[in-house]
Short mmCIF file of C-alpha atoms and ligand atoms in Angstrom, two decimals:
data_model
loop_
_atom_site.label_atom_id
_atom_site.label_comp_id
_atom_site.label_asym_id
_atom_site.label_seq_id
_atom_site.Cartn_x
_atom_site.Cartn_y
_atom_site.Cartn_z
CA MET V 1432 -76.83 50.81 15.02
CA LYS V 1433 -74.37 51.24 17.91
CA ILE V 1434 -75.52 50.66 21.46
CA LEU V 1435 -73.69 51.60 24.63
CA VAL V 1436 -74.20 49.07 27.43
CA ILE V 1437 -73.71 50.38 30.96
CA ASN V 1438 -73.24 48.50 34.22
CA ALA V 1439 -73.06 51.11 36.95
CA GLY V 1440 -71.91 50.05 40.42
CA SER V 1441 -71.51 52.22 43.49
CA SER V 1442 -67.87 53.05 42.71
CA SER V 1443 -67.52 51.71 39.17
CA LEU V 1444 -69.00 52.09 35.73
CA LYS V 1445 -68.37 49.36 33.16
CA TYR V 1446 -69.29 50.03 29.55
CA GLN V 1447 -69.30 48.30 26.22
CA LEU V 1448 -70.07 49.80 22.84
CA ILE V 1449 -71.63 47.19 20.55
CA ASP V 1450 -72.21 47.55 16.83
CA MET V 1451 -75.46 45.69 16.28
CA ASP V 1452 -74.65 45.15 12.59
CA GLY V 1453 -72.83 41.89 13.23
CA GLU V 1454 -73.10 42.24 17.03
CA ILE V 1455 -69.45 43.25 17.34
CA MET V 1456 -67.85 44.73 20.45
CA VAL V 1457 -66.33 48.05 19.31
CA ALA V 1458 -64.88 49.15 22.64
CA LYS V 1459 -65.23 48.37 26.30
CA GLY V 1460 -63.87 49.71 29.52
CA ASN V 1461 -64.21 50.38 33.18
CA CYS V 1462 -64.23 53.50 35.33
CA GLU V 1463 -63.09 52.29 38.74
CA ARG V 1464 -62.82 53.96 42.13
CA ILE V 1465 -65.42 56.63 41.32
CA GLY V 1466 -65.65 59.08 44.21
CA ILE V 1467 -62.35 57.81 45.65
CA ASP V 1468 -59.56 58.70 43.22
CA GLY V 1469 -60.27 57.15 39.85
CA LYS V 1470 -58.80 54.62 37.42
CA PHE V 1471 -59.93 54.46 33.82
CA THR V 1472 -59.39 51.61 31.34
CA HIS V 1473 -60.55 51.58 27.74
CA LYS V 1474 -59.98 48.79 25.20
CA THR V 1475 -60.88 48.76 21.52
CA PHE V 1476 -61.91 45.89 19.22
CA ASP V 1477 -58.49 46.06 17.51
CA GLY V 1478 -56.44 45.81 20.66
CA ARG V 1479 -55.73 49.46 21.53
CA VAL V 1480 -55.65 50.04 25.27
CA VAL V 1481 -55.90 53.34 27.14
CA THR V 1482 -55.40 53.43 30.89
CA LYS V 1483 -55.11 56.42 33.14
CA GLU V 1484 -55.44 57.54 36.72
CA VAL V 1485 -58.01 60.31 36.62
CA ASP V 1486 -60.16 61.88 39.27
CA MET V 1487 -63.83 60.91 38.84
CA PRO V 1488 -65.83 62.46 41.69
CA ASP V 1489 -69.13 61.02 40.47
CA HIS V 1490 -70.79 58.98 37.70
CA THR V 1491 -71.29 62.08 35.55
CA ALA V 1492 -67.54 62.66 35.60
CA ALA V 1493 -67.04 58.99 34.68
CA PHE V 1494 -69.33 59.43 31.67
CA GLN V 1495 -67.21 62.37 30.51
CA GLN V 1496 -64.23 59.98 30.41
CA VAL V 1497 -66.23 57.40 28.47
CA LYS V 1498 -67.42 60.01 25.95
CA ALA V 1499 -63.91 61.34 25.44
CA ALA V 1500 -62.37 57.87 25.09
CA LEU V 1501 -64.92 56.83 22.44
CA THR V 1502 -64.56 59.95 20.31
CA GLU V 1503 -60.98 61.18 20.69
CA GLY V 1504 -57.39 60.19 21.37
CA GLU V 1505 -55.71 56.83 21.04
CA GLY V 1506 -58.78 54.72 21.76
CA LYS V 1507 -61.14 56.60 19.42
CA VAL V 1508 -63.71 54.32 17.78
CA ILE V 1509 -66.42 56.71 16.58
CA GLU V 1510 -66.31 60.15 14.94
CA ARG V 1511 -69.24 61.66 16.77
CA LEU V 1512 -71.19 60.89 19.89
CA ASP V 1513 -74.49 60.81 17.99
CA GLU V 1514 -73.34 57.53 16.44
CA VAL V 1515 -74.47 56.04 19.75
CA THR V 1516 -78.13 55.30 18.97
CA ALA V 1517 -79.21 54.16 22.43
CA ILE V 1518 -77.98 53.19 25.87
CA GLY V 1519 -78.86 49.98 27.72
CA HIS V 1520 -78.39 49.70 31.48
CA ARG V 1521 -78.02 46.60 33.61
CA ILE V 1522 -80.26 46.86 36.67
CA VAL V 1523 -79.90 44.35 39.50
CA GLN V 1524 -83.29 44.58 41.23
CA GLY V 1525 -86.54 45.13 39.32
CA GLY V 1526 -88.82 43.74 42.04
CA ALA V 1527 -92.12 42.16 41.07
CA LYS V 1528 -92.98 45.00 38.71
CA PHE V 1529 -90.51 44.41 35.89
CA ASP V 1530 -90.79 41.10 34.07
CA ARG V 1531 -89.09 42.47 30.96
CA SER V 1532 -86.81 45.24 29.75
CA VAL V 1533 -88.35 48.70 29.35
CA LEU V 1534 -87.54 52.16 28.04
CA VAL V 1535 -86.41 54.61 30.70
CA THR V 1536 -89.03 57.16 31.77
CA PRO V 1537 -89.13 59.34 34.91
CA GLN V 1538 -91.55 56.78 36.39
CA VAL V 1539 -89.17 53.89 35.66
CA ILE V 1540 -86.31 55.75 37.35
CA GLN V 1541 -88.55 56.33 40.35
CA ASP V 1542 -89.50 52.63 40.45
CA ILE V 1543 -85.84 51.54 40.34
CA ALA V 1544 -85.03 53.99 43.14
CA GLY V 1545 -88.04 52.61 45.05
CA TYR V 1546 -86.56 49.10 44.90
CA ALA V 1547 -83.33 50.37 46.47
CA SER V 1548 -84.40 49.01 49.85
CA LEU V 1549 -84.14 45.50 48.32
CA ALA V 1550 -80.72 46.13 46.72
CA PRO V 1551 -79.30 49.24 48.40
CA LEU V 1552 -75.83 49.30 46.86
CA HIS V 1553 -76.87 48.33 43.38
CA ASN V 1554 -80.08 50.19 42.62
CA LYS V 1555 -78.87 53.53 43.95
CA ALA V 1556 -75.82 53.25 41.71
CA HIS V 1557 -77.99 52.31 38.73
CA VAL V 1558 -80.11 55.43 39.19
CA GLN V 1559 -76.93 57.50 39.37
CA GLY V 1560 -75.75 55.78 36.19
CA ILE V 1561 -79.01 56.51 34.33
CA ASN V 1562 -79.07 60.15 35.43
CA ALA V 1563 -75.40 60.56 34.51
CA ALA V 1564 -76.09 59.03 31.08
CA ILE V 1565 -78.95 61.47 30.54
CA ALA V 1566 -76.66 64.34 31.58
CA ALA V 1567 -73.90 63.15 29.26
CA PHE V 1568 -75.93 62.14 26.19
CA GLY V 1569 -79.03 64.32 26.55
CA ASP V 1570 -82.60 63.14 26.84
CA LYS V 1571 -82.97 62.56 23.09
CA VAL V 1572 -80.86 59.38 23.23
CA PRO V 1573 -83.23 56.57 24.25
CA GLN V 1574 -82.25 54.53 27.27
CA VAL V 1575 -83.38 51.05 28.20
CA VAL V 1576 -83.14 49.14 31.47
CA VAL V 1577 -82.58 45.38 31.59
CA PHE V 1578 -83.23 43.69 34.93
CA ASP V 1579 -81.31 40.79 36.51
CA THR V 1580 -84.55 39.74 38.16
CA ALA V 1581 -86.87 39.89 35.12
CA PHE V 1582 -86.31 36.40 33.67
CA HIS V 1583 -87.15 34.86 37.05
CA GLN V 1584 -90.54 36.55 37.27
CA THR V 1585 -92.25 33.44 35.86
CA MET V 1586 -91.55 31.55 39.13
CA PRO V 1587 -94.73 30.34 40.83
CA PRO V 1588 -95.49 31.47 44.42
CA VAL V 1589 -94.54 28.03 45.80
CA ALA V 1590 -91.00 28.70 44.59
CA TYR V 1591 -90.70 32.37 45.49
CA MET V 1592 -92.40 32.46 48.90
CA TRP V 1593 -90.69 31.64 52.20
CA GLY V 1594 -92.36 30.35 55.36
CA LEU V 1595 -92.33 33.73 57.08
CA PRO V 1596 -95.38 35.70 58.25
CA TYR V 1597 -97.26 36.67 55.08
CA GLU V 1598 -97.39 40.31 56.14
CA TYR V 1599 -93.66 40.77 55.38
CA TYR V 1600 -94.30 39.74 51.79
CA GLU V 1601 -97.21 42.20 51.61
CA LYS V 1602 -95.48 45.05 53.43
CA TYR V 1603 -91.95 44.80 52.09
CA GLY V 1604 -91.99 42.38 49.17
CA VAL V 1605 -89.87 39.84 51.06
CA ARG V 1606 -89.67 36.87 48.64
CA ARG V 1607 -87.27 35.14 46.27
CA TYR V 1608 -86.49 37.28 43.21
CA GLY V 1609 -83.40 35.58 41.76
CA PHE V 1610 -80.52 37.23 39.92
CA HIS V 1611 -78.24 36.69 36.90
CA GLY V 1612 -81.51 36.48 34.93
CA THR V 1613 -79.95 38.01 31.83
CA SER V 1614 -77.32 35.28 31.78
CA HIS V 1615 -79.78 32.46 32.56
CA ARG V 1616 -82.01 33.77 29.76
CA TYR V 1617 -79.18 33.92 27.23
CA VAL V 1618 -77.74 30.46 27.91
CA SER V 1619 -81.11 28.72 28.33
CA HIS V 1620 -82.36 30.13 25.01
CA ARG V 1621 -79.14 29.04 23.35
CA CYS V 1622 -79.48 25.60 24.94
CA CYS V 1623 -83.03 25.30 23.56
CA GLU V 1624 -81.64 26.07 20.11
CA LEU V 1625 -78.98 23.39 20.57
CA LEU V 1626 -81.71 20.94 21.61
CA GLY V 1627 -83.52 21.76 18.38
CA LYS V 1628 -86.43 23.37 20.23
CA PRO V 1629 -85.85 27.13 19.83
CA ASP V 1630 -89.21 28.07 21.37
CA GLY V 1631 -88.30 26.03 24.46
CA GLN V 1632 -91.56 24.08 24.49
CA GLY V 1633 -91.17 20.68 26.14
CA THR V 1634 -87.65 21.37 27.48
CA LYS V 1635 -86.35 20.89 31.03
CA ILE V 1636 -83.05 22.63 31.63
CA ILE V 1637 -80.85 23.60 34.57
CA THR V 1638 -78.56 26.55 33.94
CA CYS V 1639 -75.52 26.94 36.22
CA HIS V 1640 -74.08 30.47 36.27
CA LEU V 1641 -70.86 29.95 38.23
CA GLY V 1642 -68.76 33.08 38.73
CA ASN V 1643 -67.77 35.18 41.72
CA GLY V 1644 -71.49 35.29 42.35
CA SER V 1645 -73.22 32.07 41.34
CA SER V 1646 -76.74 30.80 40.86
CA LEU V 1647 -78.71 28.01 39.26
CA ALA V 1648 -82.04 28.27 37.48
CA ALA V 1649 -84.56 25.55 36.67
CA VAL V 1650 -86.04 26.41 33.27
CA LYS V 1651 -89.11 24.55 32.00
CA ASP V 1652 -90.61 25.27 28.57
CA GLY V 1653 -88.23 28.23 28.35
CA LYS V 1654 -89.45 29.79 31.60
CA VAL V 1655 -87.83 29.89 35.03
CA ILE V 1656 -89.69 27.84 37.63
CA ASP V 1657 -87.09 28.14 40.40
CA THR V 1658 -83.69 29.64 41.14
CA THR V 1659 -81.18 29.57 43.97
CA MET V 1660 -80.69 33.27 44.76
CA GLY V 1661 -83.32 35.01 46.83
CA LEU V 1662 -84.29 38.46 48.04
CA THR V 1663 -80.67 39.36 47.48
CA PRO V 1664 -77.83 37.56 45.65
CA LEU V 1665 -76.77 35.88 48.92
CA ASP V 1666 -79.02 32.82 48.90
CA GLY V 1667 -78.22 29.50 47.31
CA PHE V 1668 -74.86 27.72 47.54
CA MET V 1669 -71.40 28.93 48.61
CA MET V 1670 -69.80 31.48 46.31
CA GLY V 1671 -66.47 33.33 46.24
CA THR V 1672 -67.16 35.43 49.34
CA ARG V 1673 -70.88 34.80 49.96
CA SER V 1674 -72.13 32.18 52.37
CA GLY V 1675 -75.15 30.99 50.41
CA ALA V 1676 -77.98 29.53 52.48
CA VAL V 1677 -77.33 28.93 56.19
CA ASP V 1678 -79.66 28.23 59.08
CA PRO V 1679 -81.10 31.72 59.75
CA SER V 1680 -80.60 31.11 63.47
CA ALA V 1681 -76.85 30.83 62.90
CA VAL V 1682 -76.97 34.44 61.71
CA THR V 1683 -78.76 35.82 64.76
CA PHE V 1684 -76.58 33.62 67.02
CA ILE V 1685 -73.33 35.01 65.56
CA MET V 1686 -74.69 38.57 65.72
CA GLU V 1687 -75.40 38.16 69.42
CA LYS V 1688 -72.10 36.47 70.24
CA GLU V 1689 -69.95 38.90 68.26
CA HIS V 1690 -72.08 42.01 68.97
CA LEU V 1691 -72.54 42.68 65.27
CA SER V 1692 -75.01 45.16 63.80
CA PRO V 1693 -77.12 44.08 60.77
CA SER V 1694 -74.77 45.89 58.39
CA GLU V 1695 -71.70 44.33 60.01
CA MET V 1696 -73.28 40.88 59.73
CA ASP V 1697 -74.13 41.68 56.14
CA ILE V 1698 -70.40 42.16 55.47
CA VAL V 1699 -69.58 38.83 57.14
CA LEU V 1700 -72.13 36.99 55.00
CA ASN V 1701 -71.41 38.76 51.72
CA LYS V 1702 -67.67 39.47 51.84
CA LYS V 1703 -66.01 37.14 54.34
CA SER V 1704 -67.78 33.84 53.81
CA GLY V 1705 -68.05 31.26 51.05
CA MET V 1706 -64.88 29.86 49.47
CA LEU V 1707 -62.82 32.58 51.13
CA GLY V 1708 -64.36 32.06 54.55
CA ILE V 1709 -63.90 28.29 54.60
CA SER V 1710 -60.55 28.00 52.79
CA GLY V 1711 -58.94 31.09 54.31
CA VAL V 1712 -57.01 31.22 51.04
CA SER V 1713 -58.90 33.35 48.53
CA SER V 1714 -62.26 34.01 46.93
CA ASP V 1715 -60.75 33.46 43.49
CA ASP V 1716 -61.44 30.00 42.23
CA ARG V 1717 -58.05 29.59 40.61
CA ASP V 1718 -56.30 30.29 43.92
CA VAL V 1719 -58.53 27.82 45.75
CA ALA V 1720 -57.94 25.17 43.06
CA ALA V 1721 -54.17 25.71 43.34
CA ALA V 1722 -54.36 25.35 47.14
CA VAL V 1723 -56.35 22.13 46.77
CA ALA V 1724 -53.65 20.80 44.44
CA GLN V 1725 -51.02 21.62 47.09
CA GLY V 1726 -52.92 19.63 49.70
CA ASN V 1727 -54.51 22.49 51.65
CA GLU V 1728 -57.24 20.77 53.66
CA ARG V 1729 -59.49 23.76 54.23
CA ALA V 1730 -59.34 24.63 50.54
CA LYS V 1731 -60.34 21.02 49.79
CA LEU V 1732 -63.19 21.26 52.29
CA ALA V 1733 -64.43 24.49 50.65
CA TRP V 1734 -64.18 22.87 47.23
CA ASP V 1735 -66.06 19.75 48.25
CA MET V 1736 -68.71 21.68 50.16
CA ARG V 1737 -69.50 23.75 47.09
CA THR V 1738 -69.74 20.72 44.81
CA TYR V 1739 -71.99 19.01 47.34
CA GLN V 1740 -74.22 22.06 47.80
CA ILE V 1741 -74.61 22.66 44.06
CA SER V 1742 -75.40 18.99 43.47
CA LYS V 1743 -78.14 19.11 46.11
CA TYR V 1744 -79.76 22.06 44.31
CA ILE V 1745 -79.44 20.22 41.01
CA GLY V 1746 -81.18 17.21 42.55
CA GLY V 1747 -83.97 19.39 43.91
CA PHE V 1748 -84.43 21.16 40.61
CA ILE V 1749 -84.64 17.86 38.71
CA THR V 1750 -87.60 16.96 40.91
CA ALA V 1751 -89.11 20.45 40.48
CA LEU V 1752 -88.74 20.11 36.71
CA GLY V 1753 -89.99 16.52 36.66
CA GLY V 1754 -86.90 15.37 34.76
CA LEU V 1755 -83.96 16.89 32.95
CA ASP V 1756 -82.99 17.27 29.28
CA ALA V 1757 -79.88 19.39 29.63
CA ILE V 1758 -77.59 21.10 32.07
CA VAL V 1759 -75.64 24.21 31.08
CA PHE V 1760 -72.48 25.67 32.61
CA THR V 1761 -71.56 29.32 32.16
CA ALA V 1762 -69.62 32.34 33.58
CA GLY V 1763 -65.99 32.50 34.77
CA ILE V 1764 -65.96 29.22 36.70
CA GLY V 1765 -68.67 27.41 34.73
CA GLU V 1766 -66.89 28.07 31.44
CA ASN V 1767 -63.36 27.35 32.64
CA GLN V 1768 -63.35 24.93 35.55
CA GLU V 1769 -63.52 21.44 34.09
CA VAL V 1770 -62.95 19.64 37.41
CA LEU V 1771 -66.06 21.14 38.98
CA ARG V 1772 -68.14 20.42 35.87
CA SER V 1773 -66.93 16.85 35.81
CA GLU V 1774 -67.65 16.36 39.52
CA LEU V 1775 -71.18 17.73 39.16
CA LEU V 1776 -71.96 15.61 36.11
CA HIS V 1777 -70.53 12.47 37.73
CA LYS V 1778 -72.97 12.97 40.59
CA LEU V 1779 -75.73 12.51 37.98
CA GLU V 1780 -74.45 9.10 36.87
CA TYR V 1781 -77.43 7.50 38.59
CA LEU V 1782 -79.56 9.17 35.91
CA GLY V 1783 -77.42 7.84 33.07
CA VAL V 1784 -75.31 10.98 32.56
CA LYS V 1785 -72.00 10.29 30.81
CA VAL V 1786 -69.27 12.92 30.65
CA ASP V 1787 -67.06 13.22 27.58
CA GLU V 1788 -63.87 13.96 29.52
CA GLU V 1789 -61.94 15.13 26.44
CA LYS V 1790 -64.60 17.59 25.33
CA ASN V 1791 -65.01 18.74 28.92
CA LYS V 1792 -61.35 19.84 28.91
CA VAL V 1793 -61.76 22.24 25.97
CA HIS V 1794 -61.97 25.87 27.08
CA GLY V 1795 -63.37 29.10 25.77
CA GLU V 1796 -65.95 27.89 23.30
CA GLU V 1797 -69.49 26.61 23.18
CA ARG V 1798 -69.53 22.82 23.30
CA GLU V 1799 -71.37 19.71 24.37
CA ILE V 1800 -69.49 17.90 27.15
CA THR V 1801 -71.51 14.70 27.44
CA THR V 1802 -71.36 11.62 25.21
CA PRO V 1803 -73.99 10.93 22.52
CA ASP V 1804 -75.49 8.14 24.67
CA SER V 1805 -75.75 10.30 27.82
CA ALA V 1806 -79.28 10.40 29.25
CA VAL V 1807 -78.97 14.16 29.86
CA ARG V 1808 -77.00 16.52 27.62
CA GLY V 1809 -74.38 18.76 29.20
CA PHE V 1810 -73.22 22.00 27.58
CA VAL V 1811 -70.77 24.80 28.18
CA ILE V 1812 -72.26 27.99 26.77
CA PRO V 1813 -70.24 31.19 27.28
CA THR V 1814 -72.56 33.87 28.60
CA ASN V 1815 -72.84 37.35 27.12
CA GLU V 1816 -74.98 39.59 29.30
CA GLU V 1817 -73.89 42.76 27.50
CA LEU V 1818 -75.13 41.37 24.20
CA VAL V 1819 -78.53 40.53 25.70
CA ILE V 1820 -78.79 44.09 27.06
CA ALA V 1821 -77.83 45.49 23.66
CA ARG V 1822 -80.34 43.24 21.84
CA ASP V 1823 -83.18 44.24 24.20
CA THR V 1824 -82.23 47.89 23.80
CA LYS V 1825 -82.22 47.62 20.01
CA GLN V 1826 -85.59 45.88 19.99
CA LEU V 1827 -87.25 48.51 22.19
CA VAL V 1828 -85.67 51.43 20.35
CA GLU V 1829 -86.81 50.10 17.00
CA GLN V 1830 -90.39 50.18 18.25
CA LEU V 1831 -90.19 53.93 18.94
P1 ADP T 750 -68.32 37.85 38.15
O1 ADP T 750 -68.81 38.28 36.79
O2 ADP T 750 -69.37 37.28 39.03
O3 ADP T 750 -67.40 38.81 38.81
P2 ADP T 750 -66.87 35.83 36.62
O4 ADP T 750 -67.99 35.21 35.87
O5 ADP T 750 -65.91 36.69 35.88
O6 ADP T 750 -67.39 36.58 37.90
O7 ADP T 750 -66.07 34.64 37.34
C1 ADP T 750 -64.97 34.88 38.15
C2 ADP T 750 -64.46 33.54 38.66
O8 ADP T 750 -64.10 32.74 37.54
C3 ADP T 750 -63.23 33.65 39.55
O9 ADP T 750 -63.39 32.85 40.70
C4 ADP T 750 -62.14 33.08 38.67
O10 ADP T 750 -61.18 32.41 39.44
C5 ADP T 750 -62.87 32.13 37.79
N1 ADP T 750 -62.13 31.93 36.54
C6 ADP T 750 -61.94 32.83 35.56
N2 ADP T 750 -61.15 32.30 34.58
C7 ADP T 750 -60.85 31.05 34.98
C8 ADP T 750 -60.06 29.99 34.43
N3 ADP T 750 -59.44 30.13 33.26
N4 ADP T 750 -59.99 28.83 35.12
C9 ADP T 750 -60.63 28.66 36.29
N5 ADP T 750 -61.37 29.65 36.87
C10 ADP T 750 -61.48 30.80 36.23
#
């Protein structure tokens, strides 16, 4: 069974074709600058690469490129389009309604569109992506939606409510939802397997998804009890360009002083803050790390602020969990940035955590990075959100 995984953004459409017999990536690619001019990249499992500048006015046009790349020309990987059994879509915001992946129906599309007020850029693009997939593949090919928010739906109200007037929760659903759920689910399940408790019962884990966007989740008995991101993926600690949590009054204060509209302030908080905003160097972690090595003081401040902020969340989550069995690092920074991992684990020395510095330096593979006598086990587990989407899609399609 081959499954096409789609991640549709407002001006991009990433895809990956996965052969579920062996869970092998057959081809993957990206349609960028949709509605602007258009850049298309397609890579196959055996190293063939197709790139071209091509006009893609909308997501339907992008799907035509994907279809063509899969079935013809230099990057061809399948004979016929009907070899694609099903399509799985990544959806950012599933609100309180979706606590698991579901098959796409007209009602589901309507629900995703309805949650657009909570994730305007993302959910609108996802609906465009689903409709474009239906237009490209026909309505006989089953489609499944997998939500970033779903794994966090087990949070109790004490964790997901904020101290705002209750009516805003009732009227608009203002609460913590959490994101990166697909990744937290994948790595926490894998961690439970590594702990020898595949059903998760009796486990207390913190998963650290550290990428351009970053979040932590506290996972008890295999279920999320708290997470750092909130109504949107802005909450929590400093990220590449996102501020993370700040005193809400600082936001209204800056808006007044700088005469900024809500959408302008949104850009400040989401695109101009975080590691970029403090360091003034870059949002990319490698650039910031290089600047720190060269003695750039603001880069060092940004670096240290992030470590400090993450460690405070870790401390809070240990209390929320009532202890800690394991901590997992994943995503671009979590999998590759040994200095940050080491700093965060050293802050847990008071608990009896001992880092294996040699193992911590190994990159690109699943590994334990604490010593056998460490009181808490530390792991690097490479995430694979596309595979989770493909697995969920397969499971739902097989039930049809
Ligand atoms: P997202 O999926 O949120 O866009 P990623 O998970 O791909 O982000 O993470 C991107 C971040 O990971 C960037 O800040 C990048 O600098 C960092 N990163 C990627 N590879 C490495 C590496 N080899 N060493 C250090 N940092 C890395």
